[in-house]
Structure formats: structure tokens, C-alpha cells
Amino acid sequence: MKAANKRWTEEDATFVKNNLGKLSFEQMGRALNRSAMSVRLFVLRNRLTVGLQVKRNILMEMLKIKFRHPEDFTPTRGFYAETGINPRRWWDLYYGRKPITGKEYAAVADYLGVTVQEAFDSRQLDLFEENKG
């Protein structure tokens, strides 16, 4: 029988992240002694995604400049109006399903108050790591 209100451990979270898209919610639930719904809700709560992703999610890198936990940022109607990005497009960019345009990047940086130098640094951050290997 599944435990009620069982806390998620770091090991549980890592298991789900590593197996998302490889195992079903039911299979992960059995392995973690949780319900499939519990696993599904964890994935939704943590905004985890499966599927094709851009090579580098520079929007996420910019969000990490402003927020210790980027998942804490929730766009508002004002955000959408000011940046000209609609909700569907935002979540595609957030999850890295589509690449962000320069205009969108500048609009989000302006909205978040990220300086040109911070934005530039976030884009250059992994330049050398990408060339290694």
C-alpha cells in the first residue's frame, strides 16, 4: 500500500528526472512506492518536460540570473502584454521546445530588469564548456 503524503527525497526527484520519457508514471510510481498520479503531479509541479529541446535554453539561463529557482517565476497578463509573448509561446520557450528570438530575449530581459551585461554574460557563460570534449 502507498504511503499517504510521503515527502519527495532528492533521490526520488533524481529518479523521476532521469527516467521521465523512458518509464511510464505507473512504472516510476511502482519503483518509488507511490501512485502514478503522485509522480504525474510531481512532474507538473516541477515543470519537468520530455521531448525535443533546443541545444541551449538561454531563457532559462537568464531566469537563473534573477531567480534562485526559475520555476518560482510565473508570468502574468502584464508580462505577456509587455513582452509581446503569448502564453503558449512562453511555455515553449521556457521548456526549451523552441528557440527564443533576439527580440523576445531583449523584451524578457527588459521586463525582468536584467542588464545588458548580465544578459550578455548569461549567453557567453557556457561558450567554452560547449567547445570542450
mmCIF file of N, CA and C in Angstrom:
data_model
loop_
_atom_site.group_PDB
_atom_site.id
_atom_site.type_symbol
_atom_site.label_atom_id
_atom_site.label_comp_id
_atom_site.label_asym_id
_atom_site.label_seq_id
_atom_site.Cartn_x
_atom_site.Cartn_y
_atom_site.Cartn_z
ATOM 1 N N MET A 1 0.837 -1.195 0.000
ATOM 2 C CA MET A 1 0.000 0.000 0.000
ATOM 3 C C MET A 1 0.876 1.251 0.000
ATOM 4 N N LYS A 2 0.445 2.269 -0.720
ATOM 5 C CA LYS A 2 1.206 3.505 -0.852
ATOM 6 C C LYS A 2 1.091 4.346 0.420
ATOM 7 N N ALA A 3 2.189 5.014 0.781
ATOM 8 C CA ALA A 3 2.180 5.892 1.953
ATOM 9 C C ALA A 3 1.486 7.203 1.610
ATOM 10 N N ALA A 4 0.696 7.719 2.531
ATOM 11 C CA ALA A 4 -0.002 8.987 2.307
ATOM 12 C C ALA A 4 0.938 10.147 2.630
ATOM 13 N N ASN A 5 0.935 11.163 1.778
ATOM 14 C CA ASN A 5 1.723 12.382 1.987
ATOM 15 C C ASN A 5 3.208 12.106 2.224
ATOM 16 N N LYS A 6 3.750 11.198 1.486
ATOM 17 C CA LYS A 6 5.167 10.852 1.585
ATOM 18 C C LYS A 6 5.999 11.971 0.963
ATOM 19 N N ARG A 7 6.996 12.444 1.671
ATOM 20 C CA ARG A 7 7.844 13.532 1.171
ATOM 21 C C ARG A 7 8.740 13.049 0.032
ATOM 22 N N TRP A 8 8.989 13.947 -0.906
ATOM 23 C CA TRP A 8 9.876 13.633 -2.021
ATOM 24 C C TRP A 8 11.315 13.851 -1.577
ATOM 25 N N THR A 9 12.145 12.838 -1.730
ATOM 26 C CA THR A 9 13.561 12.964 -1.403
ATOM 27 C C THR A 9 14.316 13.395 -2.660
ATOM 28 N N GLU A 10 15.549 13.801 -2.474
ATOM 29 C CA GLU A 10 16.398 14.180 -3.610
ATOM 30 C C GLU A 10 16.593 12.984 -4.541
ATOM 31 N N GLU A 11 16.701 11.784 -3.944
ATOM 32 C CA GLU A 11 16.868 10.563 -4.739
ATOM 33 C C GLU A 11 15.627 10.284 -5.582
ATOM 34 N N ASP A 12 14.426 10.496 -4.986
ATOM 35 C CA ASP A 12 13.170 10.315 -5.726
ATOM 36 C C ASP A 12 13.131 11.259 -6.919
ATOM 37 N N ALA A 13 13.461 12.533 -6.656
ATOM 38 C CA ALA A 13 13.417 13.557 -7.707
ATOM 39 C C ALA A 13 14.388 13.211 -8.833
ATOM 40 N N THR A 14 15.587 12.785 -8.469
ATOM 41 C CA THR A 14 16.590 12.416 -9.474
ATOM 42 C C THR A 14 16.112 11.227 -10.300
ATOM 43 N N PHE A 15 15.512 10.252 -9.636
ATOM 44 C CA PHE A 15 14.988 9.080 -10.346
ATOM 45 C C PHE A 15 13.950 9.499 -11.385
ATOM 46 N N VAL A 16 13.024 10.366 -10.992
ATOM 47 C CA VAL A 16 11.980 10.811 -11.925
ATOM 48 C C VAL A 16 12.605 11.584 -13.087
ATOM 49 N N LYS A 17 13.519 12.503 -12.790
ATOM 50 C CA LYS A 17 14.157 13.304 -13.849
ATOM 51 C C LYS A 17 14.925 12.421 -14.831
ATOM 52 N N ASN A 18 15.599 11.403 -14.299
ATOM 53 C CA ASN A 18 16.393 10.512 -15.160
ATOM 54 C C ASN A 18 15.545 9.554 -15.985
ATOM 55 N N ASN A 19 14.334 9.265 -15.514
ATOM 56 C CA ASN A 19 13.507 8.270 -16.197
ATOM 57 C C ASN A 19 12.298 8.849 -16.911
ATOM 58 N N LEU A 20 12.114 10.163 -16.833
ATOM 59 C CA LEU A 20 10.986 10.804 -17.498
ATOM 60 C C LEU A 20 11.103 10.596 -19.005
ATOM 61 N N GLY A 21 10.072 10.046 -19.595
ATOM 62 C CA GLY A 21 10.087 9.757 -21.018
ATOM 63 C C GLY A 21 10.577 8.349 -21.328
ATOM 64 N N LYS A 22 11.221 7.704 -20.359
ATOM 65 C CA LYS A 22 11.705 6.336 -20.542
ATOM 66 C C LYS A 22 10.743 5.346 -19.897
ATOM 67 N N LEU A 23 10.246 5.713 -18.698
ATOM 68 C CA LEU A 23 9.297 4.866 -17.968
ATOM 69 C C LEU A 23 7.961 5.588 -17.862
ATOM 70 N N SER A 24 6.889 4.841 -17.725
ATOM 71 C CA SER A 24 5.567 5.450 -17.532
ATOM 72 C C SER A 24 5.446 5.940 -16.095
ATOM 73 N N PHE A 25 4.437 6.768 -15.841
ATOM 74 C CA PHE A 25 4.182 7.226 -14.472
ATOM 75 C C PHE A 25 3.909 6.022 -13.567
ATOM 76 N N GLU A 26 3.213 5.032 -14.109
ATOM 77 C CA GLU A 26 2.900 3.826 -13.334
ATOM 78 C C GLU A 26 4.174 3.082 -12.944
ATOM 79 N N GLN A 27 5.085 2.920 -13.897
ATOM 80 C CA GLN A 27 6.336 2.212 -13.620
ATOM 81 C C GLN A 27 7.181 2.968 -12.597
ATOM 82 N N MET A 28 7.265 4.289 -12.762
ATOM 83 C CA MET A 28 8.039 5.075 -11.797
ATOM 84 C C MET A 28 7.384 5.020 -10.424
ATOM 85 N N GLY A 29 6.053 5.080 -10.395
ATOM 86 C CA GLY A 29 5.326 5.004 -9.131
ATOM 87 C C GLY A 29 5.611 3.705 -8.391
ATOM 88 N N ARG A 30 5.597 2.590 -9.132
ATOM 89 C CA ARG A 30 5.894 1.298 -8.509
ATOM 90 C C ARG A 30 7.311 1.285 -7.930
ATOM 91 N N ALA A 31 8.266 1.809 -8.688
ATOM 92 C CA ALA A 31 9.658 1.826 -8.244
ATOM 93 C C ALA A 31 9.850 2.703 -7.004
ATOM 94 N N LEU A 32 9.040 3.764 -6.887
ATOM 95 C CA LEU A 32 9.174 4.705 -5.770
ATOM 96 C C LEU A 32 8.167 4.463 -4.652
ATOM 97 N N ASN A 33 7.339 3.425 -4.817
ATOM 98 C CA ASN A 33 6.264 3.125 -3.862
ATOM 99 C C ASN A 33 5.311 4.329 -3.740
ATOM 100 N N ARG A 34 4.917 4.843 -4.896
ATOM 101 C CA ARG A 34 3.995 5.974 -4.987
ATOM 102 C C ARG A 34 2.953 5.662 -6.046
ATOM 103 N N SER A 35 1.893 6.458 -6.066
ATOM 104 C CA SER A 35 0.883 6.284 -7.105
ATOM 105 C C SER A 35 1.367 6.953 -8.389
ATOM 106 N N ALA A 36 0.808 6.520 -9.502
ATOM 107 C CA ALA A 36 1.127 7.138 -10.790
ATOM 108 C C ALA A 36 0.737 8.620 -10.758
ATOM 109 N N MET A 37 -0.397 8.939 -10.105
ATOM 110 C CA MET A 37 -0.841 10.330 -10.010
ATOM 111 C C MET A 37 0.159 11.168 -9.212
ATOM 112 N N SER A 38 0.737 10.615 -8.169
ATOM 113 C CA SER A 38 1.730 11.326 -7.374
ATOM 114 C C SER A 38 2.933 11.700 -8.244
ATOM 115 N N VAL A 39 3.388 10.759 -9.054
ATOM 116 C CA VAL A 39 4.519 11.013 -9.947
ATOM 117 C C VAL A 39 4.138 12.067 -10.983
ATOM 118 N N ARG A 40 2.955 11.938 -11.561
ATOM 119 C CA ARG A 40 2.486 12.894 -12.569
ATOM 120 C C ARG A 40 2.414 14.303 -11.984
ATOM 121 N N LEU A 41 1.872 14.422 -10.783
ATOM 122 C CA LEU A 41 1.764 15.734 -10.136
ATOM 123 C C LEU A 41 3.135 16.318 -9.812
ATOM 124 N N PHE A 42 4.084 15.452 -9.422
ATOM 125 C CA PHE A 42 5.449 15.913 -9.171
ATOM 126 C C PHE A 42 6.042 16.514 -10.448
ATOM 127 N N VAL A 43 5.839 15.828 -11.572
ATOM 128 C CA VAL A 43 6.351 16.298 -12.868
ATOM 129 C C VAL A 43 5.727 17.651 -13.220
ATOM 130 N N LEU A 44 4.419 17.777 -13.033
ATOM 131 C CA LEU A 44 3.738 19.043 -13.337
ATOM 132 C C LEU A 44 4.186 20.153 -12.399
ATOM 133 N N ARG A 45 4.255 19.867 -11.123
ATOM 134 C CA ARG A 45 4.646 20.863 -10.114
ATOM 135 C C ARG A 45 6.041 21.402 -10.379
ATOM 136 N N ASN A 46 6.920 20.539 -10.817
ATOM 137 C CA ASN A 46 8.306 20.922 -11.055
ATOM 138 C C ASN A 46 8.577 21.319 -12.502
ATOM 139 N N ARG A 47 7.509 21.357 -13.284
ATOM 140 C CA ARG A 47 7.584 21.799 -14.684
ATOM 141 C C ARG A 47 8.657 21.040 -15.458
ATOM 142 N N LEU A 48 8.682 19.742 -15.253
ATOM 143 C CA LEU A 48 9.612 18.893 -15.999
ATOM 144 C C LEU A 48 9.006 18.606 -17.366
ATOM 145 N N THR A 49 9.846 18.391 -18.347
ATOM 146 C CA THR A 49 9.345 18.169 -19.699
ATOM 147 C C THR A 49 10.144 17.093 -20.404
ATOM 148 N N VAL A 50 9.514 16.506 -21.382
ATOM 149 C CA VAL A 50 10.133 15.476 -22.206
ATOM 150 C C VAL A 50 10.011 15.927 -23.652
ATOM 151 N N GLY A 51 10.917 15.510 -24.469
ATOM 152 C CA GLY A 51 10.793 15.811 -25.890
ATOM 153 C C GLY A 51 11.984 16.588 -26.411
ATOM 154 N N LEU A 52 11.853 17.012 -27.647
ATOM 155 C CA LEU A 52 12.933 17.753 -28.283
ATOM 156 C C LEU A 52 13.150 19.075 -27.569
ATOM 157 N N GLN A 53 14.409 19.423 -27.374
ATOM 158 C CA GLN A 53 14.730 20.682 -26.734
ATOM 159 C C GLN A 53 15.842 21.359 -27.497
ATOM 160 N N VAL A 54 15.900 22.696 -27.382
ATOM 161 C CA VAL A 54 16.958 23.444 -28.039
ATOM 162 C C VAL A 54 18.285 23.085 -27.381
ATOM 163 N N LYS A 55 19.380 23.315 -28.095
ATOM 164 C CA LYS A 55 20.697 22.940 -27.585
ATOM 165 C C LYS A 55 21.003 23.672 -26.276
ATOM 166 N N ARG A 56 20.702 24.955 -26.240
ATOM 167 C CA ARG A 56 20.933 25.760 -25.040
ATOM 168 C C ARG A 56 19.710 26.606 -24.775
ATOM 169 N N ASN A 57 19.140 26.490 -23.593
ATOM 170 C CA ASN A 57 17.965 27.279 -23.241
ATOM 171 C C ASN A 57 18.429 28.572 -22.574
ATOM 172 N N ILE A 58 18.691 29.600 -23.397
ATOM 173 C CA ILE A 58 19.213 30.849 -22.852
ATOM 174 C C ILE A 58 18.159 31.617 -22.056
ATOM 175 N N LEU A 59 16.877 31.358 -22.314
ATOM 176 C CA LEU A 59 15.839 31.972 -21.483
ATOM 177 C C LEU A 59 15.980 31.462 -20.050
ATOM 178 N N MET A 60 16.162 30.162 -19.877
ATOM 179 C CA MET A 60 16.326 29.587 -18.544
ATOM 180 C C MET A 60 17.575 30.150 -17.872
ATOM 181 N N GLU A 61 18.636 30.325 -18.638
ATOM 182 C CA GLU A 61 19.868 30.896 -18.086
ATOM 183 C C GLU A 61 19.621 32.318 -17.580
ATOM 184 N N MET A 62 18.826 33.090 -18.327
ATOM 185 C CA MET A 62 18.505 34.449 -17.901
ATOM 186 C C MET A 62 17.637 34.425 -16.647
ATOM 187 N N LEU A 63 16.647 33.536 -16.597
ATOM 188 C CA LEU A 63 15.796 33.436 -15.403
ATOM 189 C C LEU A 63 16.629 33.090 -14.165
ATOM 190 N N LYS A 64 17.674 32.288 -14.356
ATOM 191 C CA LYS A 64 18.529 31.913 -13.228
ATOM 192 C C LYS A 64 19.328 33.092 -12.697
ATOM 193 N N ILE A 65 19.521 34.124 -13.511
ATOM 194 C CA ILE A 65 20.188 35.342 -13.045
ATOM 195 C C ILE A 65 19.310 36.036 -12.001
ATOM 196 N N LYS A 66 18.009 36.078 -12.268
ATOM 197 C CA LYS A 66 17.078 36.817 -11.418
ATOM 198 C C LYS A 66 16.452 35.989 -10.311
ATOM 199 N N PHE A 67 16.327 34.695 -10.507
ATOM 200 C CA PHE A 67 15.637 33.841 -9.542
ATOM 201 C C PHE A 67 16.523 32.667 -9.166
ATOM 202 N N ARG A 68 16.644 32.428 -7.881
ATOM 203 C CA ARG A 68 17.413 31.276 -7.427
ATOM 204 C C ARG A 68 16.781 29.994 -7.973
ATOM 205 N N HIS A 69 15.444 29.974 -7.985
ATOM 206 C CA HIS A 69 14.686 28.854 -8.535
ATOM 207 C C HIS A 69 13.818 29.407 -9.660
ATOM 208 N N PRO A 70 14.218 29.219 -10.923
ATOM 209 C CA PRO A 70 13.466 29.779 -12.053
ATOM 210 C C PRO A 70 12.002 29.355 -12.085
ATOM 211 N N GLU A 71 11.684 28.183 -11.515
ATOM 212 C CA GLU A 71 10.296 27.721 -11.501
ATOM 213 C C GLU A 71 9.415 28.613 -10.632
ATOM 214 N N ASP A 72 10.028 29.488 -9.809
ATOM 215 C CA ASP A 72 9.253 30.415 -8.978
ATOM 216 C C ASP A 72 8.645 31.550 -9.803
ATOM 217 N N PHE A 73 9.172 31.803 -10.997
ATOM 218 C CA PHE A 73 8.634 32.875 -11.834
ATOM 219 C C PHE A 73 7.411 32.374 -12.584
ATOM 220 N N THR A 74 6.304 33.061 -12.369
ATOM 221 C CA THR A 74 5.076 32.743 -13.090
ATOM 222 C C THR A 74 4.647 33.991 -13.849
ATOM 223 N N PRO A 75 4.584 33.921 -15.178
ATOM 224 C CA PRO A 75 4.213 35.086 -15.973
ATOM 225 C C PRO A 75 2.771 35.532 -15.703
ATOM 226 N N THR A 76 2.565 36.832 -15.777
ATOM 227 C CA THR A 76 1.239 37.414 -15.585
ATOM 228 C C THR A 76 0.729 37.971 -16.915
ATOM 229 N N ARG A 77 -0.517 38.412 -16.911
ATOM 230 C CA ARG A 77 -1.052 39.056 -18.130
ATOM 231 C C ARG A 77 -0.205 40.267 -18.501
ATOM 232 N N GLY A 78 0.222 41.007 -17.489
ATOM 233 C CA GLY A 78 1.076 42.175 -17.729
ATOM 234 C C GLY A 78 2.378 41.797 -18.409
ATOM 235 N N PHE A 79 2.967 40.687 -17.964
ATOM 236 C CA PHE A 79 4.201 40.191 -18.575
ATOM 237 C C PHE A 79 3.972 39.877 -20.050
ATOM 238 N N TYR A 80 2.891 39.134 -20.332
ATOM 239 C CA TYR A 80 2.598 38.770 -21.718
ATOM 240 C C TYR A 80 2.369 40.011 -22.576
ATOM 241 N N ALA A 81 1.638 40.984 -22.034
ATOM 242 C CA ALA A 81 1.347 42.210 -22.786
ATOM 243 C C ALA A 81 2.630 43.009 -23.049
ATOM 244 N N GLU A 82 3.475 43.124 -22.015
ATOM 245 C CA GLU A 82 4.682 43.935 -22.143
ATOM 246 C C GLU A 82 5.733 43.313 -23.051
ATOM 247 N N THR A 83 5.837 41.985 -23.021
ATOM 248 C CA THR A 83 6.874 41.324 -23.823
ATOM 249 C C THR A 83 6.389 40.948 -25.222
ATOM 250 N N GLY A 84 5.060 40.905 -25.407
ATOM 251 C CA GLY A 84 4.524 40.502 -26.709
ATOM 252 C C GLY A 84 4.621 38.999 -26.946
ATOM 253 N N ILE A 85 4.834 38.244 -25.874
ATOM 254 C CA ILE A 85 4.927 36.778 -25.962
ATOM 255 C C ILE A 85 3.628 36.211 -25.406
ATOM 256 N N ASN A 86 2.957 35.343 -26.160
ATOM 257 C CA ASN A 86 1.706 34.766 -25.651
ATOM 258 C C ASN A 86 2.015 33.562 -24.761
ATOM 259 N N PRO A 87 1.040 33.114 -23.957
ATOM 260 C CA PRO A 87 1.308 32.009 -23.021
ATOM 261 C C PRO A 87 1.844 30.732 -23.666
ATOM 262 N N ARG A 88 1.275 30.329 -24.777
ATOM 263 C CA ARG A 88 1.748 29.099 -25.433
ATOM 264 C C ARG A 88 3.208 29.244 -25.857
ATOM 265 N N ARG A 89 3.533 30.386 -26.445
ATOM 266 C CA ARG A 89 4.913 30.641 -26.878
ATOM 267 C C ARG A 89 5.849 30.663 -25.669
ATOM 268 N N TRP A 90 5.398 31.312 -24.572
ATOM 269 C CA TRP A 90 6.218 31.390 -23.365
ATOM 270 C C TRP A 90 6.619 30.000 -22.882
ATOM 271 N N TRP A 91 5.656 29.093 -22.768
ATOM 272 C CA TRP A 91 5.968 27.771 -22.229
ATOM 273 C C TRP A 91 6.823 26.964 -23.196
ATOM 274 N N ASP A 92 6.662 27.192 -24.504
ATOM 275 C CA ASP A 92 7.560 26.552 -25.470
ATOM 276 C C ASP A 92 8.996 27.032 -25.253
ATOM 277 N N LEU A 93 9.159 28.338 -24.992
ATOM 278 C CA LEU A 93 10.487 28.904 -24.747
ATOM 279 C C LEU A 93 11.031 28.433 -23.397
ATOM 280 N N TYR A 94 10.176 28.456 -22.381
ATOM 281 C CA TYR A 94 10.578 28.076 -21.026
ATOM 282 C C TYR A 94 11.098 26.641 -20.997
ATOM 283 N N TYR A 95 10.379 25.728 -21.634
ATOM 284 C CA TYR A 95 10.776 24.323 -21.644
ATOM 285 C C TYR A 95 11.847 24.021 -22.690
ATOM 286 N N GLY A 96 12.220 25.010 -23.483
ATOM 287 C CA GLY A 96 13.258 24.799 -24.482
ATOM 288 C C GLY A 96 12.783 24.048 -25.706
ATOM 289 N N ARG A 97 11.458 24.035 -25.925
ATOM 290 C CA ARG A 97 10.940 23.336 -27.108
ATOM 291 C C ARG A 97 11.181 24.153 -28.374
ATOM 292 N N LYS A 98 11.309 25.465 -28.221
ATOM 293 C CA LYS A 98 11.576 26.348 -29.363
ATOM 294 C C LYS A 98 12.637 27.360 -28.966
ATOM 295 N N PRO A 99 13.456 27.791 -29.919
ATOM 296 C CA PRO A 99 14.492 28.782 -29.594
ATOM 297 C C PRO A 99 13.890 30.185 -29.461
ATOM 298 N N ILE A 100 14.453 30.970 -28.561
ATOM 299 C CA ILE A 100 13.989 32.336 -28.338
ATOM 300 C C ILE A 100 14.619 33.255 -29.381
ATOM 301 N N THR A 101 13.859 34.231 -29.854
ATOM 302 C CA THR A 101 14.392 35.204 -30.815
ATOM 303 C C THR A 101 15.115 36.303 -30.047
ATOM 304 N N GLY A 102 15.932 37.066 -30.751
ATOM 305 C CA GLY A 102 16.639 38.190 -30.125
ATOM 306 C C GLY A 102 15.669 39.214 -29.562
ATOM 307 N N LYS A 103 14.594 39.473 -30.299
ATOM 308 C CA LYS A 103 13.591 40.448 -29.861
ATOM 309 C C LYS A 103 12.903 39.973 -28.571
ATOM 310 N N GLU A 104 12.540 38.689 -28.520
ATOM 311 C CA GLU A 104 11.904 38.127 -27.324
ATOM 312 C C GLU A 104 12.869 38.148 -26.141
ATOM 313 N N TYR A 105 14.128 37.800 -26.405
ATOM 314 C CA TYR A 105 15.138 37.779 -25.352
ATOM 315 C C TYR A 105 15.306 39.175 -24.753
ATOM 316 N N ALA A 106 15.373 40.180 -25.626
ATOM 317 C CA ALA A 106 15.524 41.565 -25.169
ATOM 318 C C ALA A 106 14.295 42.010 -24.375
ATOM 319 N N ALA A 107 13.099 41.627 -24.830
ATOM 320 C CA ALA A 107 11.863 42.018 -24.139
ATOM 321 C C ALA A 107 11.790 41.400 -22.744
ATOM 322 N N VAL A 108 12.153 40.126 -22.617
ATOM 323 C CA VAL A 108 12.124 39.459 -21.309
ATOM 324 C C VAL A 108 13.199 40.056 -20.401
ATOM 325 N N ALA A 109 14.387 40.298 -20.939
ATOM 326 C CA ALA A 109 15.472 40.903 -20.151
ATOM 327 C C ALA A 109 15.040 42.268 -19.627
ATOM 328 N N ASP A 110 14.415 43.061 -20.482
ATOM 329 C CA ASP A 110 13.941 44.382 -20.083
ATOM 330 C C ASP A 110 12.883 44.261 -18.986
ATOM 331 N N TYR A 111 11.935 43.353 -19.164
ATOM 332 C CA TYR A 111 10.862 43.153 -18.184
ATOM 333 C C TYR A 111 11.428 42.728 -16.826
ATOM 334 N N LEU A 112 12.399 41.824 -16.829
ATOM 335 C CA LEU A 112 12.975 41.318 -15.585
ATOM 336 C C LEU A 112 14.012 42.260 -14.978
ATOM 337 N N GLY A 113 14.402 43.267 -15.752
ATOM 338 C CA GLY A 113 15.414 44.199 -15.257
ATOM 339 C C GLY A 113 16.817 43.619 -15.303
ATOM 340 N N VAL A 114 17.041 42.714 -16.241
ATOM 341 C CA VAL A 114 18.371 42.134 -16.429
ATOM 342 C C VAL A 114 19.167 43.113 -17.286
ATOM 343 N N THR A 115 20.352 43.496 -16.816
ATOM 344 C CA THR A 115 21.156 44.460 -17.557
ATOM 345 C C THR A 115 21.711 43.826 -18.831
ATOM 346 N N VAL A 116 22.137 44.677 -19.745
ATOM 347 C CA VAL A 116 22.732 44.195 -20.992
ATOM 348 C C VAL A 116 23.951 43.332 -20.674
ATOM 349 N N GLN A 117 24.757 43.748 -19.697
ATOM 350 C CA GLN A 117 25.954 42.983 -19.333
ATOM 351 C C GLN A 117 25.577 41.613 -18.764
ATOM 352 N N GLU A 118 24.579 41.559 -17.868
ATOM 353 C CA GLU A 118 24.136 40.276 -17.308
ATOM 354 C C GLU A 118 23.603 39.363 -18.403
ATOM 355 N N ALA A 119 22.805 39.929 -19.309
ATOM 356 C CA ALA A 119 22.238 39.142 -20.411
ATOM 357 C C ALA A 119 23.359 38.610 -21.303
ATOM 358 N N PHE A 120 24.330 39.480 -21.602
ATOM 359 C CA PHE A 120 25.464 39.065 -22.434
ATOM 360 C C PHE A 120 26.248 37.962 -21.733
ATOM 361 N N ASP A 121 26.504 38.144 -20.434
ATOM 362 C CA ASP A 121 27.255 37.139 -19.671
ATOM 363 C C ASP A 121 26.530 35.800 -19.657
ATOM 364 N N SER A 122 25.208 35.819 -19.528
ATOM 365 C CA SER A 122 24.464 34.551 -19.488
ATOM 366 C C SER A 122 24.536 33.838 -20.831
ATOM 367 N N ARG A 123 24.625 34.592 -21.906
ATOM 368 C CA ARG A 123 24.722 33.968 -23.233
ATOM 369 C C ARG A 123 26.123 33.412 -23.468
ATOM 370 N N GLN A 124 27.137 34.025 -22.845
ATOM 371 C CA GLN A 124 28.525 33.604 -23.066
ATOM 372 C C GLN A 124 28.983 32.546 -22.066
ATOM 373 N N LEU A 125 28.227 32.370 -20.989
ATOM 374 C CA LEU A 125 28.602 31.541 -19.854
ATOM 375 C C LEU A 125 29.193 30.194 -20.228
ATOM 376 N N ASP A 126 28.524 29.437 -21.055
ATOM 377 C CA ASP A 126 28.953 28.073 -21.348
ATOM 378 C C ASP A 126 29.693 27.947 -22.682
ATOM 379 N N LEU A 127 30.114 29.062 -23.229
ATOM 380 C CA LEU A 127 30.762 29.052 -24.533
ATOM 381 C C LEU A 127 31.959 28.090 -24.563
ATOM 382 N N PHE A 128 32.804 28.163 -23.512
ATOM 383 C CA PHE A 128 33.996 27.329 -23.516
ATOM 384 C C PHE A 128 33.672 25.875 -23.183
ATOM 385 N N GLU A 129 32.694 25.656 -22.325
ATOM 386 C CA GLU A 129 32.302 24.283 -21.999
ATOM 387 C C GLU A 129 31.743 23.559 -23.218
ATOM 388 N N GLU A 130 31.003 24.288 -24.077
ATOM 389 C CA GLU A 130 30.437 23.666 -25.280
ATOM 390 C C GLU A 130 31.509 23.205 -26.240
ATOM 391 N N ASN A 131 32.672 23.913 -26.253
ATOM 392 C CA ASN A 131 33.732 23.567 -27.186
ATOM 393 C C ASN A 131 34.633 22.451 -26.670
ATOM 394 N N LYS A 132 34.506 22.108 -25.384
ATOM 395 C CA LYS A 132 35.315 21.013 -24.824
ATOM 396 C C LYS A 132 34.708 19.667 -25.236
ATOM 397 N N GLY A 133 35.571 18.631 -25.263
ATOM 398 C CA GLY A 133 35.052 17.285 -25.442
ATOM 399 C C GLY A 133 35.217 16.714 -26.742
#
